Short mmCIF file of C-alpha atoms in Angstrom, two decimals:
data_model
loop_
_atom_site.label_atom_id
_atom_site.label_comp_id
_atom_site.label_asym_id
_atom_site.label_seq_id
_atom_site.Cartn_x
_atom_site.Cartn_y
_atom_site.Cartn_z
CA MET T 796 28.94 12.64 -10.20
CA GLY T 797 28.73 13.02 -6.44
CA ILE T 798 24.96 12.52 -6.47
CA ILE T 799 25.25 9.50 -8.77
CA THR T 800 27.89 8.02 -6.49
CA SER T 801 25.59 8.57 -3.52
CA GLY T 802 22.89 6.61 -5.29
CA VAL T 803 25.23 3.71 -6.01
CA VAL T 804 26.34 3.61 -2.39
CA ALA T 805 22.74 3.66 -1.17
CA LEU T 806 21.85 0.80 -3.52
CA PHE T 807 24.73 -1.34 -2.27
CA ILE T 808 24.03 -0.61 1.40
CA THR T 809 20.34 -1.44 1.05
CA VAL T 810 20.90 -4.76 -0.72
CA VAL T 811 23.52 -5.94 1.78
CA LEU T 812 21.78 -4.61 4.88
CA THR T 813 18.38 -6.05 3.90
CA ALA T 814 19.94 -9.48 3.42
CA GLY T 815 21.56 -9.23 6.85
CA ILE T 816 18.30 -8.19 8.52
CA ARG T 817 16.50 -11.08 6.85
CA ARG T 818 19.05 -13.62 8.10
CA THR T 819 18.90 -12.15 11.60
CA THR T 820 15.11 -12.29 11.82
CA LEU T 821 15.08 -15.86 10.51
CA ARG T 822 17.70 -16.94 13.01
CA ARG T 823 15.90 -15.29 15.92
CA ARG T 824 12.48 -16.42 14.66
CA ALA T 825 11.36 -12.80 14.61
CA LEU T 826 8.76 -13.51 11.95
CA ASP T 827 5.52 -11.78 11.13
CA ARG T 828 2.80 -14.40 11.14
CA PRO T 829 -0.39 -14.14 9.07
CA ASP T 830 -3.61 -13.33 10.89
CA GLY T 831 -6.83 -11.49 10.19
CA ARG T 832 -5.01 -8.20 9.63
CA LYS T 833 -1.86 -9.38 7.87
CA ARG T 834 -2.71 -11.41 4.82
CA HIS T 835 0.55 -12.93 3.60
CA ALA T 836 0.47 -16.69 3.21
CA ARG T 837 3.22 -17.80 5.59
CA PRO T 838 5.46 -16.50 8.36
CA MET T 839 7.94 -14.11 6.77
CA SER T 840 10.88 -11.92 7.70
CA TYR T 841 9.98 -8.33 8.23
CA LEU T 842 11.72 -5.04 9.11
CA GLY T 843 13.08 -4.71 5.58
CA GLY T 844 12.22 -1.02 5.76
CA VAL T 845 14.89 -0.50 8.40
CA ALA T 846 17.57 -1.01 5.75
CA THR T 847 15.94 1.55 3.45
CA VAL T 848 15.63 4.12 6.24
CA LEU T 849 19.23 3.71 7.39
CA SER T 850 20.56 3.84 3.84
CA VAL T 851 18.63 6.94 2.79
CA THR T 852 19.22 8.90 5.98
CA GLY T 853 22.89 7.98 6.23
CA VAL T 854 23.84 8.63 2.61
CA GLY T 855 21.57 11.68 2.36
CA TRP T 856 23.09 13.25 5.48
CA ALA T 857 26.63 12.49 4.29
CA GLY T 858 25.92 13.97 0.86
CA SER T 859 24.55 17.15 2.40
CA GLU T 860 27.62 17.48 4.64
CA LEU T 861 29.87 17.03 1.62
CA GLY T 862 28.20 19.94 -0.13
CA LEU T 863 26.19 18.01 -2.71
CA ALA T 864 23.03 19.96 -1.80
CA GLU T 865 22.57 23.68 -2.27
CA PRO T 866 23.06 25.85 0.84
CA GLY T 867 19.93 26.16 2.95
CA ALA T 868 18.23 23.14 1.38
CA PRO T 869 15.69 21.65 3.83
CA VAL T 870 16.95 18.12 3.18
CA LEU T 871 18.17 17.43 6.70
CA PRO T 872 14.90 18.58 8.37
CA LEU T 873 12.94 16.34 6.01
CA LEU T 874 15.25 13.42 6.74
CA ALA T 875 15.00 14.02 10.49
CA VAL T 876 11.20 14.15 10.57
CA SER T 877 10.89 11.21 8.16
CA GLY T 878 13.24 9.22 10.39
CA ALA T 879 11.03 9.95 13.39
CA VAL T 880 8.00 8.72 11.45
CA ALA T 881 9.93 5.59 10.47
CA ALA T 882 10.84 4.97 14.12
CA PHE T 883 7.16 5.17 15.04
CA GLY T 884 6.39 2.72 12.24
CA LEU T 885 9.04 0.36 13.58
CA VAL T 886 7.33 0.39 16.97
CA HIS T 887 4.10 -0.51 15.21
CA ASP T 888 5.82 -3.36 13.37
CA LEU T 889 7.05 -4.80 16.66
CA LYS T 890 3.84 -4.17 18.59
CA PRO T 891 0.75 -3.00 16.64
CA LEU T 892 -0.58 0.38 17.73
CA ASN T 893 -4.01 1.95 17.53
CA ALA T 894 -4.86 3.41 14.12
CA TRP T 895 -5.87 6.78 15.59
CA LEU T 896 -2.61 6.99 17.52
CA ARG T 897 -0.64 6.39 14.33
CA LEU T 898 -2.64 9.05 12.51
CA ALA T 899 -2.06 11.55 15.32
CA ALA T 900 1.69 10.90 15.19
CA GLN T 901 1.73 11.56 11.45
CA VAL T 902 -0.20 14.81 11.91
CA VAL T 903 2.33 16.00 14.49
CA ALA T 904 5.26 15.05 12.23
CA ALA T 905 3.71 16.84 9.24
CA ALA T 906 3.10 19.97 11.34
CA VAL T 907 6.72 19.96 12.51
CA PHE T 908 8.02 19.62 8.96
CA VAL T 909 5.90 22.42 7.45
CA SER T 910 6.96 24.71 10.30
CA LEU T 911 10.63 23.92 9.63
CA ALA T 912 10.06 24.51 5.90
CA GLY T 913 8.92 28.06 6.64
CA LEU T 914 5.52 27.85 4.95
CA SER T 915 2.74 30.31 5.69
CA PRO T 916 -0.02 29.14 8.04
CA MET T 917 -2.64 28.59 5.34
CA VAL T 918 -0.24 26.85 2.97
CA GLY T 919 1.21 24.93 5.89
CA VAL T 920 -2.16 23.47 6.87
CA LEU T 921 -2.85 22.31 3.31
CA ALA T 922 0.69 20.91 3.03
CA ALA T 923 0.32 19.02 6.33
CA LEU T 924 -2.95 17.45 5.18
CA TRP T 925 -1.34 16.47 1.89
CA ILE T 926 1.61 14.88 3.68
CA VAL T 927 -0.60 12.87 6.03
CA PHE T 928 -2.77 11.71 3.15
CA LEU T 929 0.14 10.58 0.97
CA THR T 930 2.01 8.99 3.86
CA ASN T 931 -0.98 6.78 4.60
CA ALA T 932 -1.54 6.13 0.90
CA PHE T 933 1.92 4.64 0.44
CA SER T 934 1.70 2.83 3.76
CA THR T 935 -1.47 0.97 2.75
CA LEU T 936 -0.10 0.36 -0.76
CA ASP T 937 2.35 -2.11 0.77
CA ASN T 938 0.00 -5.09 0.47
CA SER T 939 1.45 -7.20 -2.35
CA ASP T 940 4.91 -8.36 -3.37
CA GLY T 941 6.85 -5.41 -4.79
CA ALA T 942 3.79 -3.18 -5.19
CA MET T 943 4.70 -0.26 -2.96
CA ALA T 944 8.38 -0.21 -3.91
CA THR T 945 7.59 -0.32 -7.65
CA VAL T 946 5.15 2.58 -7.48
CA ALA T 947 7.47 4.57 -5.21
CA VAL T 948 10.49 4.11 -7.50
CA VAL T 949 8.55 5.40 -10.52
CA THR T 950 7.03 8.29 -8.56
CA ALA T 951 10.36 9.32 -7.03
CA THR T 952 11.99 9.23 -10.48
CA GLY T 953 9.38 11.64 -11.83
CA LEU T 954 9.89 13.99 -8.88
CA LEU T 955 13.65 13.70 -9.39
CA VAL T 956 13.34 14.97 -12.97
CA CYS T 957 11.14 17.87 -11.83
CA ALA T 958 13.66 18.82 -9.13
CA ALA T 959 16.51 18.66 -11.67
CA LEU T 960 14.64 21.02 -14.00
CA ASP T 961 14.56 23.64 -11.22
CA GLY T 962 18.15 23.00 -10.12
CA ARG T 963 17.10 21.84 -6.65
CA SER T 964 20.22 19.82 -5.88
CA GLY T 965 19.14 19.06 -2.32
CA VAL T 966 15.88 17.43 -3.40
CA VAL T 967 17.70 15.73 -6.29
CA LEU T 968 20.16 14.20 -3.84
CA LEU T 969 17.44 12.98 -1.52
CA LEU T 970 15.29 11.48 -4.30
CA THR T 971 18.30 9.87 -6.00
CA VAL T 972 19.23 8.11 -2.78
CA LEU T 973 15.60 7.09 -2.22
CA VAL T 974 15.24 5.64 -5.73
CA ALA T 975 18.46 3.67 -5.30
CA ALA T 976 17.46 2.35 -1.87
CA LEU T 977 14.00 1.29 -3.03
CA THR T 978 15.51 -0.44 -6.04
CA GLY T 979 17.80 -2.33 -3.69
CA SER T 980 14.83 -3.34 -1.53
CA LEU T 981 13.05 -4.68 -4.62
CA VAL T 982 15.81 -7.28 -4.96
CA HIS T 983 14.36 -8.92 -1.84
CA ASN T 984 10.75 -7.73 -2.04
CA TRP T 985 9.90 -8.74 -5.61
CA TYR T 986 7.83 -11.89 -6.07
CA PRO T 987 8.27 -14.22 -4.30
CA ALA T 988 9.03 -11.73 -1.55
CA ARG T 989 11.48 -12.88 1.11
CA ILE T 990 11.09 -9.80 3.29
CA PHE T 991 8.71 -6.86 3.26
CA PRO T 992 9.20 -3.21 4.31
CA GLY T 993 6.58 -3.04 7.02
CA GLU T 994 5.22 0.22 8.38
CA CYS T 995 8.76 1.46 9.05
CA GLY T 996 9.72 1.46 5.37
CA SER T 997 6.38 2.37 3.84
CA LEU T 998 5.67 5.31 6.18
CA PHE T 999 9.19 6.64 5.63
CA THR T 1000 8.85 6.36 1.85
CA GLY T 1001 5.47 8.07 1.79
CA PHE T 1002 6.62 10.91 4.03
CA VAL T 1003 9.77 11.60 2.01
CA LEU T 1004 7.82 11.65 -1.27
CA ALA T 1005 5.07 13.86 0.15
CA GLY T 1006 7.60 16.24 1.71
CA SER T 1007 9.50 16.45 -1.58
CA VAL T 1008 6.29 17.42 -3.37
CA VAL T 1009 5.72 20.20 -0.83
CA LEU T 1010 9.26 21.51 -1.25
CA LEU T 1011 9.04 21.48 -5.04
CA HIS T 1012 5.63 23.14 -5.08
CA ALA T 1013 6.70 25.88 -2.67
CA ALA T 1014 9.63 26.96 -4.85
CA ALA T 1015 8.27 26.19 -8.34
CA PRO T 1016 7.98 29.08 -10.83
CA PRO T 1017 4.43 29.92 -11.98
CA GLU T 1018 5.04 28.55 -15.48
CA ARG T 1019 5.62 25.05 -14.09
CA ALA T 1020 1.90 24.44 -13.36
CA ALA T 1021 3.04 22.62 -10.23
CA CYS T 1022 -0.44 22.44 -8.72
CA VAL T 1023 -1.47 20.21 -11.65
CA ALA T 1024 1.74 18.38 -12.51
CA LEU T 1025 2.90 17.23 -9.07
CA PRO T 1026 -0.36 15.60 -7.90
CA VAL T 1027 -0.55 13.67 -11.19
CA LEU T 1028 2.74 12.01 -10.24
CA MET T 1029 0.93 10.43 -7.26
CA VAL T 1030 -2.05 9.16 -9.24
CA VAL T 1031 -1.74 5.48 -8.26
CA ALA T 1032 -1.41 6.07 -4.53
CA VAL T 1033 -4.24 8.61 -4.60
CA ALA T 1034 -6.50 6.28 -6.61
CA ASP T 1035 -5.85 3.37 -4.26
CA THR T 1036 -6.76 5.40 -1.17
CA ALA T 1037 -9.80 6.94 -2.88
CA LEU T 1038 -11.01 3.46 -3.86
CA VAL T 1039 -10.73 2.23 -0.28
CA LEU T 1040 -12.46 5.25 1.24
CA VAL T 1041 -15.38 5.16 -1.20
CA SER T 1042 -15.74 1.38 -0.91
CA ARG T 1043 -15.79 1.40 2.88
CA ARG T 1044 -18.16 4.36 3.00
CA ARG T 1045 -20.60 2.54 0.74
CA ALA T 1046 -20.31 -0.65 2.80
CA ALA T 1047 -20.66 1.24 6.11
CA ARG T 1048 -17.28 -0.03 7.31
CA PRO T 1049 -14.65 1.74 9.45
CA LEU T 1050 -12.34 3.95 7.41
CA LEU T 1051 -9.06 3.67 9.30
CA PRO T 1052 -8.28 -0.03 9.96
CA ASP T 1053 -6.46 -1.56 7.00
CA GLY T 1054 -8.17 -4.41 5.16
CA GLY T 1055 -8.24 -6.48 2.01
CA ASP T 1056 -10.05 -3.99 -0.21
CA HIS T 1057 -7.22 -2.23 -2.05
CA ILE T 1058 -6.43 -2.33 -5.77
CA ALA T 1059 -4.06 -5.26 -5.32
CA HIS T 1060 -6.68 -7.35 -3.51
CA ARG T 1061 -9.31 -6.70 -6.15
CA LEU T 1062 -6.93 -7.56 -8.97
CA ARG T 1063 -6.04 -10.81 -7.22
CA ARG T 1064 -9.72 -11.71 -7.02
CA ILE T 1065 -9.95 -11.57 -10.81
CA ARG T 1066 -6.98 -13.92 -11.12
CA PHE T 1067 -4.08 -11.49 -11.48
CA THR T 1068 -0.80 -12.89 -10.20
CA ALA T 1069 1.32 -11.04 -7.64
CA PRO T 1070 3.89 -9.97 -10.28
CA GLY T 1071 1.00 -8.95 -12.53
CA VAL T 1072 -0.39 -6.69 -9.82
CA ALA T 1073 2.99 -4.99 -9.39
CA VAL T 1074 3.30 -4.52 -13.16
CA VAL T 1075 -0.19 -3.02 -13.48
CA LEU T 1076 0.41 -0.60 -10.61
CA GLY T 1077 3.83 0.25 -12.00
CA PHE T 1078 2.37 0.95 -15.44
CA GLY T 1079 -0.20 3.30 -13.92
CA ALA T 1080 2.59 5.04 -12.03
CA VAL T 1081 4.63 5.41 -15.24
CA VAL T 1082 1.70 7.04 -17.03
CA GLY T 1083 1.19 9.48 -14.17
CA ALA T 1084 4.88 10.23 -13.75
CA LEU T 1085 5.49 10.76 -17.46
CA THR T 1086 2.47 13.03 -17.86
CA GLY T 1087 3.22 15.04 -14.74
CA THR T 1088 6.86 15.48 -15.67
CA LEU T 1089 6.04 16.68 -19.19
CA VAL T 1090 3.46 19.12 -17.83
CA TYR T 1091 5.97 20.41 -15.27
CA ALA T 1092 8.57 20.87 -18.01
CA GLY T 1093 6.09 22.83 -20.13
CA LEU T 1094 6.06 20.27 -22.93
CA LEU T 1095 2.38 19.45 -22.38
CA HIS T 1096 -0.59 21.69 -21.65
CA PRO T 1097 -1.76 21.51 -18.03
CA LEU T 1098 -5.06 20.06 -19.20
CA ALA T 1099 -3.14 16.95 -20.23
CA GLY T 1100 -2.93 16.16 -16.54
CA LEU T 1101 -6.62 15.33 -16.67
CA VAL T 1102 -5.93 12.25 -18.81
CA PRO T 1103 -4.32 10.05 -16.14
CA SER T 1104 -6.70 11.47 -13.56
CA ALA T 1105 -9.70 10.49 -15.66
CA GLY T 1106 -8.19 7.06 -16.27
CA ALA T 1107 -7.70 6.58 -12.54
CA LEU T 1108 -11.32 7.61 -11.91
CA LEU T 1109 -12.61 5.09 -14.43
CA ALA T 1110 -10.41 2.40 -12.89
CA VAL T 1111 -11.80 3.15 -9.43
CA VAL T 1112 -15.37 2.89 -10.71
CA ALA T 1113 -14.60 -0.44 -12.39
CA LEU T 1114 -12.78 -1.85 -9.36
CA LEU T 1115 -15.68 -0.95 -7.09
CA ARG T 1116 -17.70 -3.61 -8.88
CA ILE T 1117 -15.36 -6.37 -7.69
CA PRO T 1118 -16.69 -7.77 -4.38
CA VAL T 1119 -14.16 -7.93 -1.57
CA TYR T 1120 -16.20 -7.95 1.61
CA GLY T 1121 -16.83 -11.67 2.15
CA GLY T 1122 -18.47 -14.24 -0.10
CA PRO T 1123 -21.65 -14.03 -2.19
CA PRO T 1124 -24.92 -12.98 -0.55
CA ARG T 1125 -26.81 -15.62 1.36
CA ARG T 1126 -29.81 -17.40 -0.13
CA SER T 1127 -33.15 -15.86 0.57
CA ALA T 1128 -35.04 -17.09 3.60
CA ARG T 1129 -38.03 -19.42 3.39
CA PRO T 1130 -41.35 -17.78 2.55
CA ALA T 1131 -43.20 -16.34 5.50
CA GLY T 1132 -45.87 -18.59 7.01
CA ARG T 1133 -43.94 -21.85 6.50
CA ARG T 1134 -42.42 -23.28 9.64
CA ARG T 1135 -39.68 -25.83 9.95
CA PRO T 1136 -41.31 -29.26 10.19
CA ALA T 1137 -41.33 -30.68 13.68
CA GLY T 1138 -38.60 -33.20 14.40
CA LYS T 1139 -36.23 -31.89 11.72
CA ARG T 1140 -32.77 -31.05 12.98
CA THR T 1141 -29.62 -29.80 11.27
CA THR T 1142 -25.98 -30.26 12.05
CA GLY T 1143 -23.01 -28.01 11.42
CA ALA T 1144 -20.96 -30.77 9.75
CA VAL T 1145 -20.81 -30.90 5.99
CA GLY T 1146 -22.47 -33.98 4.61
CA ALA T 1147 -24.04 -35.07 7.97
CA ALA T 1148 -27.29 -37.02 7.73
CA VAL T 1149 -30.52 -35.12 8.42
CA PRO T 1150 -33.41 -37.35 9.57
CA ALA T 1151 -36.65 -36.79 7.72
CA PRO T 1152 -39.90 -36.04 9.54
CA ALA T 1153 -42.45 -38.77 10.06
CA SER T 1154 -44.83 -37.31 7.48
CA THR T 1155 -42.39 -37.63 4.56
CA SER T 1156 -43.91 -39.24 1.48
CA ALA T 1157 -42.65 -42.49 -0.05
CA SER T 1158 -41.18 -40.70 -3.07
CA SER T 1159 -39.13 -38.37 -0.84
CA THR T 1160 -37.87 -41.38 1.12
CA ALA T 1161 -36.77 -43.09 -2.08
CA ALA T 1162 -34.97 -39.98 -3.29
CA SER T 1163 -33.18 -39.69 0.02
CA SER T 1164 -32.10 -43.32 -0.17
CA THR T 1165 -30.69 -42.77 -3.65
CA ALA T 1166 -28.75 -39.69 -2.51
CA ALA T 1167 -27.38 -41.53 0.52
CA ALA T 1168 -26.23 -44.42 -1.65
CA SER T 1169 -24.33 -42.11 -3.97
CA GLY T 1170 -22.43 -40.54 -1.04
CA PRO T 1171 -22.78 -37.36 1.01
CA THR T 1172 -23.69 -34.19 -0.77
CA VAL T 1173 -21.24 -31.35 -0.34
CA PRO T 1174 -22.62 -27.88 -0.98
CA PRO T 1175 -20.89 -26.02 -3.79
CA PRO T 1176 -18.22 -23.51 -2.80
CA PRO T 1177 -19.08 -19.81 -2.88
CA ASN T 1178 -18.51 -17.89 -6.07
CA GLY T 1179 -15.90 -15.59 -4.51
CA ARG T 1180 -13.15 -16.01 -1.97
CA PRO T 1181 -13.40 -14.04 1.26
CA ALA T 1182 -10.96 -11.17 1.38
CA THR T 1183 -9.27 -12.65 4.44
CA GLU T 1184 -8.25 -15.73 2.42
CA LEU T 1185 -6.20 -13.79 -0.09
CA ALA T 1186 -2.87 -15.39 0.59
CA ALA T 1187 -0.67 -14.07 -2.17
CA ASP T 1188 -0.48 -10.45 -1.07
CA ARG T 1189 2.80 -10.96 0.78
CA ARG T 1190 4.72 -14.15 0.19
#
């Protein structure tokens, strides 16, 4: 009952605090405006992740002090390091930082956490890499109304069940508070979003989930098949990051800077709505969470974990076929050996008149007169929208 009460308190705090932050940012005009990097359609309140961070850390710390977590549970170290990551994300929200600097900060935070968790050097290195990978995966998943929060709620619920099966009350407390806080943030972040988490909220969420996976895996009995079950719970975030890395590698683009080439952007290009994107990602998260939980509980064979993984692989292959890097390819150039006729000039304005050369035949002149009489000719629009014009990612 104490853990359930903690979740209810976290839900209430997040809903109220997020509304207050939104009103404050609107009153002070502290709005995040769309540009080439941020693709929401209009200026919008941000810093919604601050409410989630304060709610989870405050209620989680209070619950641990009240004895709701088992003695020696590494909940407070995880909360402390996650809070430091969230603070760094808040700095980035206020003044964008270099991508490599952000990655270095996450590596340091992951190294500090695995050292506090008492893992061996070899396991600690693998755990730190896993934490950095998942933290960035959830951070970049925050690119459409309600997408990141929906996936995180489902994933955290699956981890919560796994922690309850092992009697890990500390992890259960932390994940219960996180699920409640993210649910409260969805009240404001669901379509049409009125505020979004920003790097502060998304980095914090990813770090807490990744750290919880490390803690569960380190203490899981051998019969749990944790090395198969727990990664399956993260199938959507992993698939999204894998899609981006493969797509950018094939297009010879930089890997780190965020762009409009994630699952949400590709679904929007094939006419999915913003709520539809969140539902599709949430459904994929449910499949992964349900399968991973049943495998962890021993109700399914570990090979069953290959089913959502194979489905995610097929989805990545299919999504790679959706163009996201600009419009359609340009028309082929004129055949070699043919030069532009002398005296012909072009203008950059659509529909501007182009004088014909002196050697134009009478039939060409007549055709031009007919076209001019019927009005200027406007070239047809491209078949695809550039990725930078996707305006419904954050509303």
